[in-house]
Amino acid sequence: MPVSSSLDRPILRLALPSLIASLSVPLIGIADTALVGHLPEVALMGAVSVASVIFDVLYWGFGFFRMGTTSLVAQYFGSGDREASARVLMQSMWVAVGIGVGLILLHRTIADLGFAAASPGDEVELWGRRYFAIRILGAPFVLVTYVLIGFFRGCADAVSPLWMTLAINVVNLTGDVALIHGVWGAPRMGVEGAACASVLANVAGALLGAVILAGRYRAYLKLRGALDLSNARRLIATNFHLFGRTLCLLFAQFYLLRTVSGLGEVALAAHAVLWQVWSLVSYGVDGFAHAAETLVGNALGSRKAAEAVALARRCMVWGVALGGLCGVVFYFGLADIGALFTDHVDVVAQVASLAVLLSLTQPINGLVYVLDGVLIGANDVGYLFVAMVAVAFGVFLPTVTWIGPVWPGLWGAWTAYSVLMVGRFFVLYGRFRGRRWVRFLAT
């Protein structure tokens, strides 16, 4: 890949820390799944898998707290409007705390809906509910962390989210080892220990973010109007469109889980491994998507449209390259990766059977994730919502409905999801080429 130092330098300065920081969300589920996967009962692995996907759906649904904050703050930061940036931060923070507490109060209803939709076996559901009831206590801290990360990235600061990620993962991994298997004098709690470790990790990440905010960004908190909750129309519209876009994507992901849940415990466990690996790669490539959000937003905030387009193109090149590299790793090493997650040979065999399919889709996935970032940075979120509705219900749903009877098993289910990603590529790249996404926000 030819090097363009003038573009690559700012991209890599943001993308590399963001790449590591982006792994925060899936690594909690990956650590829980991997360590529980070495317990004797395969049902426990399925329980954590189903509950983790429910949390993915739940938290990804509220991912607009991060994306929406970055989308607006990036342009305000680029234009030099600190007061508008601070206003977005505080408005988002209050809403995040309120919704987080609400999720705890409604946790039984959420669990009922989630497990009813997933339709796992009785033993899987029993242990999955125990895991869910504990891990949901971290919800307010997760959403506050989203807002803080979105704010920091909008201010072209990728290092603070990295420190938060390190805190989250160190606490989670340490807690998993101690509480799942009962080492270092801790009680042996199994699945419930994994959930406790996740909550402790969420608290650690949010507290560190608050410390960074109070120190490095103290001037923003002192600005006049920082606590003003009026004039929130743009934030509400941005978050509404991002929420709708994410719900459509999560509908497809949950439909995929429901399809796989009917294939038996072994297929469900294999899907758990595949989903965690897929998530790990997607969040890794998201490092360049997040760089695109920040750089495109900052450039448009400074009224530099040509620079925004050039940076977007370069981020896309990096996304394809990283996706291709991950595809090569999948092709040659997916079986070995699966063995890291579980000792069950039949589960590893099903994981390895999808090596070709997953390896071929990774370059397209990398481009899709970066294009998402470009349009979020440009605050072209209305189009993202409409496009996702069209692809989820006009492409994925007909495909998975048709392919199930014709091509049953994990291959059929994951082929349908790959078709979804191809559909996203066409609608997003078409928008990028048309340049209607190039827009400037007025403060």
XYZ file of C-alpha atoms in Angstrom:
443
model
C 0.000 0.000 0.000
C 1.554 3.343 -1.015
C 2.257 5.644 1.884
C 0.795 9.140 2.009
C 2.517 10.596 5.060
C 0.521 13.839 5.160
C -2.712 11.856 5.472
C -1.463 8.740 7.245
C 0.128 10.609 10.138
C -3.106 12.055 11.599
C -5.012 8.880 10.717
C -2.598 6.568 12.512
C -2.260 8.962 15.451
C -5.965 8.454 16.102
C -6.548 4.994 14.632
C -3.912 3.013 16.505
C -5.007 4.024 20.027
C -8.648 3.768 18.905
C -8.021 0.297 17.477
C -6.892 -0.903 20.886
C -9.584 1.041 22.733
C -12.317 -0.290 20.442
C -11.579 -3.806 21.618
C -13.005 -2.902 25.033
C -16.591 -3.911 24.289
C -16.071 -7.377 22.744
C -13.157 -8.320 24.995
C -15.433 -8.453 28.040
C -17.662 -10.989 26.307
C -14.667 -12.801 24.822
C -12.934 -13.166 28.194
C -16.137 -14.372 29.849
C -16.882 -16.847 27.035
C -13.325 -18.177 26.841
C -12.860 -18.733 30.585
C -16.340 -20.178 31.077
C -15.719 -22.336 27.978
C -13.114 -24.276 29.937
C -15.624 -25.288 32.594
C -16.908 -28.884 32.193
C -20.514 -28.096 31.161
C -20.971 -26.885 27.563
C -24.332 -25.357 28.577
C -22.490 -22.739 30.657
C -20.663 -21.511 27.567
C -23.962 -21.278 25.707
C -25.471 -19.374 28.636
C -22.761 -16.725 28.622
C -22.975 -16.585 24.823
C -26.712 -15.885 24.765
C -26.563 -13.411 27.651
C -23.567 -11.633 26.092
C -25.413 -11.247 22.800
C -28.375 -9.775 24.682
C -25.973 -7.273 26.232
C -24.492 -6.610 22.796
C -27.975 -5.842 21.512
C -28.753 -3.709 24.535
C -25.534 -1.721 24.598
C -25.139 -1.437 20.833
C -28.651 -0.083 20.767
C -27.429 2.716 23.013
C -24.193 3.097 21.081
C -25.585 6.409 19.847
C -24.262 7.902 23.077
C -20.743 7.455 21.727
C -21.408 7.940 18.012
C -23.755 10.891 18.423
C -21.422 12.651 20.833
C -18.459 12.198 18.484
C -20.495 13.234 15.434
C -21.415 16.609 16.921
C -18.366 17.349 19.076
C -15.960 16.619 16.191
C -17.440 19.390 14.058
C -17.807 21.813 16.967
C -14.213 21.113 17.986
C -13.063 21.681 14.406
C -14.826 25.043 14.362
C -13.359 26.022 17.744
C -16.722 26.167 19.548
C -15.927 24.828 23.026
C -19.256 25.866 24.495
C -21.233 23.817 21.968
C -18.944 20.829 22.620
C -19.471 21.115 26.379
C -23.228 21.406 25.922
C -23.344 18.167 23.913
C -21.263 16.421 26.577
C -23.468 17.426 29.493
C -26.740 16.783 27.688
C -25.575 13.301 26.724
C -24.240 12.571 30.211
C -27.490 13.305 32.021
C -29.491 11.178 29.603
C -26.969 8.312 29.844
C -27.212 8.163 33.635
C -31.006 8.223 33.543
C -31.298 5.477 30.945
C -28.681 3.354 32.718
C -30.655 3.415 35.959
C -33.823 2.658 34.003
C -32.220 -0.444 32.495
C -31.451 -1.769 35.968
C -35.040 -1.189 37.115
C -36.386 -2.964 34.016
C -33.839 -5.784 33.974
C -36.377 -8.586 34.474
C -38.479 -7.411 31.540
C -35.398 -7.009 29.351
C -34.222 -10.507 30.292
C -37.659 -11.982 29.542
C -37.704 -10.397 26.082
C -34.100 -11.291 25.324
C -34.267 -14.943 26.290
C -37.681 -15.367 24.668
C -36.254 -14.039 21.406
C -33.137 -16.226 21.616
C -35.112 -19.357 22.633
C -32.213 -21.281 24.227
C -32.574 -24.586 26.101
C -33.769 -24.613 29.715
C -30.337 -25.116 31.295
C -28.739 -22.486 29.072
C -31.467 -19.992 29.970
C -31.206 -20.723 33.707
C -27.507 -19.887 33.859
C -27.833 -17.092 31.325
C -30.394 -15.301 33.506
C -28.106 -15.503 36.528
C -25.293 -13.933 34.509
C -27.617 -11.236 33.137
C -29.078 -10.223 36.518
C -25.623 -9.363 37.842
C -24.000 -7.826 34.773
C -26.894 -5.383 34.180
C -25.790 -3.500 37.320
C -22.976 -2.001 35.256
C -25.355 -0.360 32.746
C -25.083 3.279 33.949
C -21.302 3.055 33.943
C -21.256 1.569 30.431
C -23.385 4.383 29.000
C -21.394 7.095 30.778
C -18.240 5.522 29.358
C -19.764 5.730 25.859
C -20.406 9.456 26.270
C -16.926 10.163 27.601
C -15.233 8.184 24.834
C -17.365 9.965 22.230
C -16.426 13.346 23.658
C -12.712 12.567 23.845
C -12.648 11.283 20.266
C -14.551 14.298 19.005
C -11.797 16.422 20.560
C -9.199 14.423 18.572
C -8.050 12.646 21.740
C -7.637 8.914 21.157
C -5.296 8.347 24.104
C -7.802 8.926 26.913
C -10.176 6.218 25.592
C -7.153 3.922 25.372
C -6.378 4.380 29.065
C -10.019 3.728 29.885
C -9.918 0.552 27.819
C -6.807 -0.693 29.565
C -8.476 -0.163 32.938
C -11.619 -1.978 31.814
C -9.802 -4.990 30.432
C -7.254 -5.370 33.231
C -10.003 -5.312 35.849
C -12.249 -7.643 33.838
C -9.581 -10.239 33.063
C -8.254 -10.222 36.617
C -11.758 -10.544 37.996
C -12.626 -13.355 35.576
C -9.614 -15.443 36.533
C -10.201 -14.854 40.239
C -13.979 -15.225 40.422
C -14.757 -17.853 37.768
C -12.172 -20.392 38.904
C -11.690 -19.235 42.507
C -7.999 -18.358 42.609
C -6.022 -15.842 44.719
C -8.330 -16.501 47.658
C -11.494 -15.462 45.792
C -14.651 -17.600 45.896
C -15.290 -19.955 42.952
C -18.407 -18.372 41.405
C -18.402 -19.719 37.839
C -20.793 -17.878 35.516
C -21.843 -15.427 38.234
C -18.188 -14.574 38.848
C -17.798 -13.638 35.186
C -20.722 -11.228 35.519
C -19.301 -9.650 38.691
C -15.964 -9.108 36.967
C -17.728 -7.328 34.095
C -19.494 -4.936 36.468
C -16.265 -4.089 38.280
C -14.615 -3.408 34.914
C -17.430 -1.069 33.840
C -17.123 0.923 37.064
C -13.347 1.220 36.673
C -13.617 2.535 33.108
C -16.219 5.183 33.935
C -14.356 6.416 37.010
C -11.092 6.792 35.114
C -12.886 8.690 32.342
C -14.398 11.059 34.892
C -10.959 11.713 36.385
C -9.529 12.507 32.930
C -12.464 14.813 32.169
C -12.083 16.706 35.445
C -8.365 17.135 34.847
C -7.516 17.604 31.183
C -10.892 19.040 30.117
C -11.677 21.125 33.178
C -12.032 24.266 31.050
C -14.977 22.725 29.183
C -16.813 22.097 32.433
C -16.406 25.738 33.479
C -17.756 27.198 30.259
C -20.917 29.231 30.501
C -23.838 27.207 29.207
C -22.200 23.813 29.736
C -25.152 22.727 31.898
C -27.743 24.299 29.591
C -30.121 21.551 28.452
C -31.947 23.764 25.970
C -31.337 23.733 22.231
C -30.921 19.960 22.279
C -32.872 19.423 19.051
C -29.817 18.544 16.947
C -28.542 16.079 19.542
C -31.958 14.426 19.782
C -32.254 14.117 15.988
C -28.722 12.735 15.678
C -29.258 10.153 18.401
C -32.690 9.174 17.070
C -31.304 8.356 13.630
C -28.311 6.507 15.058
C -30.568 4.581 17.433
C -32.847 3.552 14.568
C -29.899 2.559 12.387
C -28.433 0.474 15.197
C -31.757 -1.220 15.982
C -32.009 -2.396 12.371
C -28.514 -3.836 12.516
C -29.204 -5.502 15.843
C -32.446 -6.946 14.516
C -30.374 -8.776 11.916
C -27.860 -9.933 14.506
C -30.527 -11.178 16.902
C -32.398 -12.906 14.075
C -29.132 -14.655 13.266
C -28.822 -15.782 16.899
C -32.412 -17.043 16.928
C -31.759 -19.045 13.767
C -28.620 -20.616 15.224
C -30.260 -21.339 18.603
C -32.493 -23.880 16.883
C -29.491 -25.879 15.652
C -28.528 -27.348 19.049
C -26.046 -26.626 21.838
C -22.924 -27.454 19.811
C -23.893 -25.127 16.948
C -24.822 -22.415 19.451
C -21.456 -22.742 21.193
C -19.661 -22.593 17.816
C -21.665 -19.502 16.935
C -20.590 -17.962 20.239
C -16.946 -18.355 19.264
C -17.530 -17.109 15.706
C -19.446 -14.083 16.939
C -16.792 -13.122 19.448
C -14.051 -13.415 16.809
C -16.143 -11.457 14.280
C -16.781 -8.776 16.894
C -13.108 -8.580 17.761
C -12.192 -7.940 14.123
C -14.999 -5.427 13.604
C -13.996 -3.442 16.654
C -10.370 -3.577 15.542
C -11.174 -2.155 12.104
C -13.361 0.372 13.899
C -10.126 2.041 14.976
C -9.938 3.497 11.463
C -13.680 4.144 11.439
C -13.302 6.192 14.605
C -10.369 8.056 13.080
C -12.627 8.842 10.112
C -15.370 10.128 12.422
C -12.968 12.501 14.140
C -10.940 13.677 11.151
C -13.873 14.073 8.768
C -15.868 15.886 11.457
C -12.957 18.178 12.388
C -12.293 18.983 8.709
C -15.933 19.777 7.983
C -16.122 21.865 11.160
C -13.197 23.880 9.764
C -15.020 24.160 6.390
C -12.349 22.065 4.606
C -14.449 19.816 2.381
C -11.616 18.636 0.105
C -9.542 17.610 3.118
C -12.500 15.685 4.545
C -12.889 13.709 1.296
C -9.157 12.952 1.076
C -9.003 11.747 4.677
C -12.107 9.612 4.163
C -10.576 7.911 1.119
C -7.364 7.171 2.961
C -9.204 5.706 5.947
C -11.084 3.457 3.523
C -7.794 2.136 2.137
C -6.643 1.279 5.633
C -9.960 -0.415 6.417
C -9.741 -2.684 3.380
C -6.091 -3.508 4.109
C -6.735 -4.434 7.734
C -9.830 -6.413 6.784
C -7.807 -8.343 4.203
C -5.129 -9.138 6.786
C -7.766 -10.468 9.173
C -9.173 -12.565 6.330
C -5.798 -14.237 5.821
C -5.566 -14.995 9.549
C -9.066 -16.506 9.483
C -8.295 -18.669 6.463
C -5.216 -20.257 7.968
C -5.920 -20.098 11.690
C -9.636 -20.131 12.513
C -9.462 -23.679 13.907
C -6.603 -22.742 16.227
C -8.473 -19.610 17.296
C -11.534 -21.715 18.086
C -9.445 -24.047 20.237
C -8.440 -21.084 22.404
C -12.086 -20.593 23.338
C -13.103 -24.149 24.165
C -11.840 -27.687 24.755
C -14.874 -29.238 23.019
C -13.630 -30.761 19.740
C -17.033 -30.801 18.022
C -17.458 -27.082 18.666
C -14.016 -26.305 17.227
C -14.823 -28.368 14.111
C -17.924 -26.304 13.379
C -15.978 -23.089 13.902
C -13.280 -24.213 11.461
C -15.864 -25.103 8.801
C -16.590 -21.395 8.220
C -12.973 -20.325 7.647
C -13.382 -19.681 3.906
C -16.615 -17.695 4.210
C -15.373 -15.467 7.013
C -12.008 -14.838 5.366
C -13.595 -13.692 2.084
C -15.935 -11.198 3.742
C -13.386 -9.344 5.876
C -12.123 -6.796 3.261
C -15.727 -5.762 2.513
C -16.459 -5.546 6.225
C -13.457 -3.282 6.743
C -14.693 -0.888 4.068
C -18.238 -0.882 5.456
C -17.091 0.007 8.968
C -14.983 2.924 7.724
C -17.790 4.233 5.501
C -20.021 4.198 8.576
C -17.431 6.329 10.348
C -17.191 8.795 7.463
C -20.936 9.425 7.404
C -21.140 9.657 11.203
C -18.346 12.243 11.218
C -20.262 14.195 8.581
C -23.445 13.899 10.685
C -25.158 12.281 7.686
C -26.977 10.032 10.118
C -30.420 10.371 8.548
C -29.150 8.549 5.473
C -27.484 5.887 7.624
C -30.855 5.162 9.226
C -32.777 4.886 5.954
C -30.044 2.786 4.328
C -29.950 0.338 7.230
C -33.724 -0.106 7.156
C -33.529 -0.954 3.448
C -30.695 -3.459 3.832
C -31.939 -5.191 6.994
C -35.503 -5.725 5.800
C -35.020 -5.665 2.037
C -31.856 -7.774 1.790
C -31.042 -9.720 4.956
C -34.520 -10.850 6.015
C -35.503 -12.296 2.607
C -32.087 -13.955 2.291
C -32.078 -15.656 5.693
C -35.701 -16.749 5.225
C -34.934 -18.313 1.844
C -31.564 -19.820 2.653
C -32.606 -21.640 5.849
C -34.540 -24.504 4.235
C -32.173 -24.676 1.243
C -28.870 -24.483 3.113
C -29.419 -25.335 6.804
C -26.786 -25.055 9.505
C -24.181 -22.464 10.428
C -23.056 -22.058 6.810
C -26.489 -20.913 5.699
C -27.021 -18.560 8.636
C -23.619 -16.901 8.292
C -23.937 -16.654 4.506
C -27.120 -14.625 5.000
C -25.316 -12.294 7.390
C -22.474 -11.887 4.890
C -25.045 -10.860 2.267
C -26.193 -8.166 4.701
C -22.654 -6.746 4.789
C -22.451 -6.709 0.988
C -25.743 -4.813 0.870
C -24.428 -2.258 3.349
C -21.352 -1.757 1.180
C -23.413 -0.844 -1.883
C -25.675 1.672 -0.138
C -22.852 3.345 1.812
C -20.325 3.528 -0.991
C -22.972 4.923 -3.335
C -23.633 7.712 -0.845
C -19.924 8.442 -0.490
C -19.421 8.788 -4.245
C -22.362 11.174 -4.517
C -20.810 13.682 -2.051
C -24.169 14.627 -0.585
C -22.706 13.689 2.791
C -20.398 16.739 2.721
C -22.188 19.179 5.019
C -21.333 21.829 7.607
C -23.048 22.225 10.971
C -24.059 25.676 12.186
C -23.550 26.180 15.919
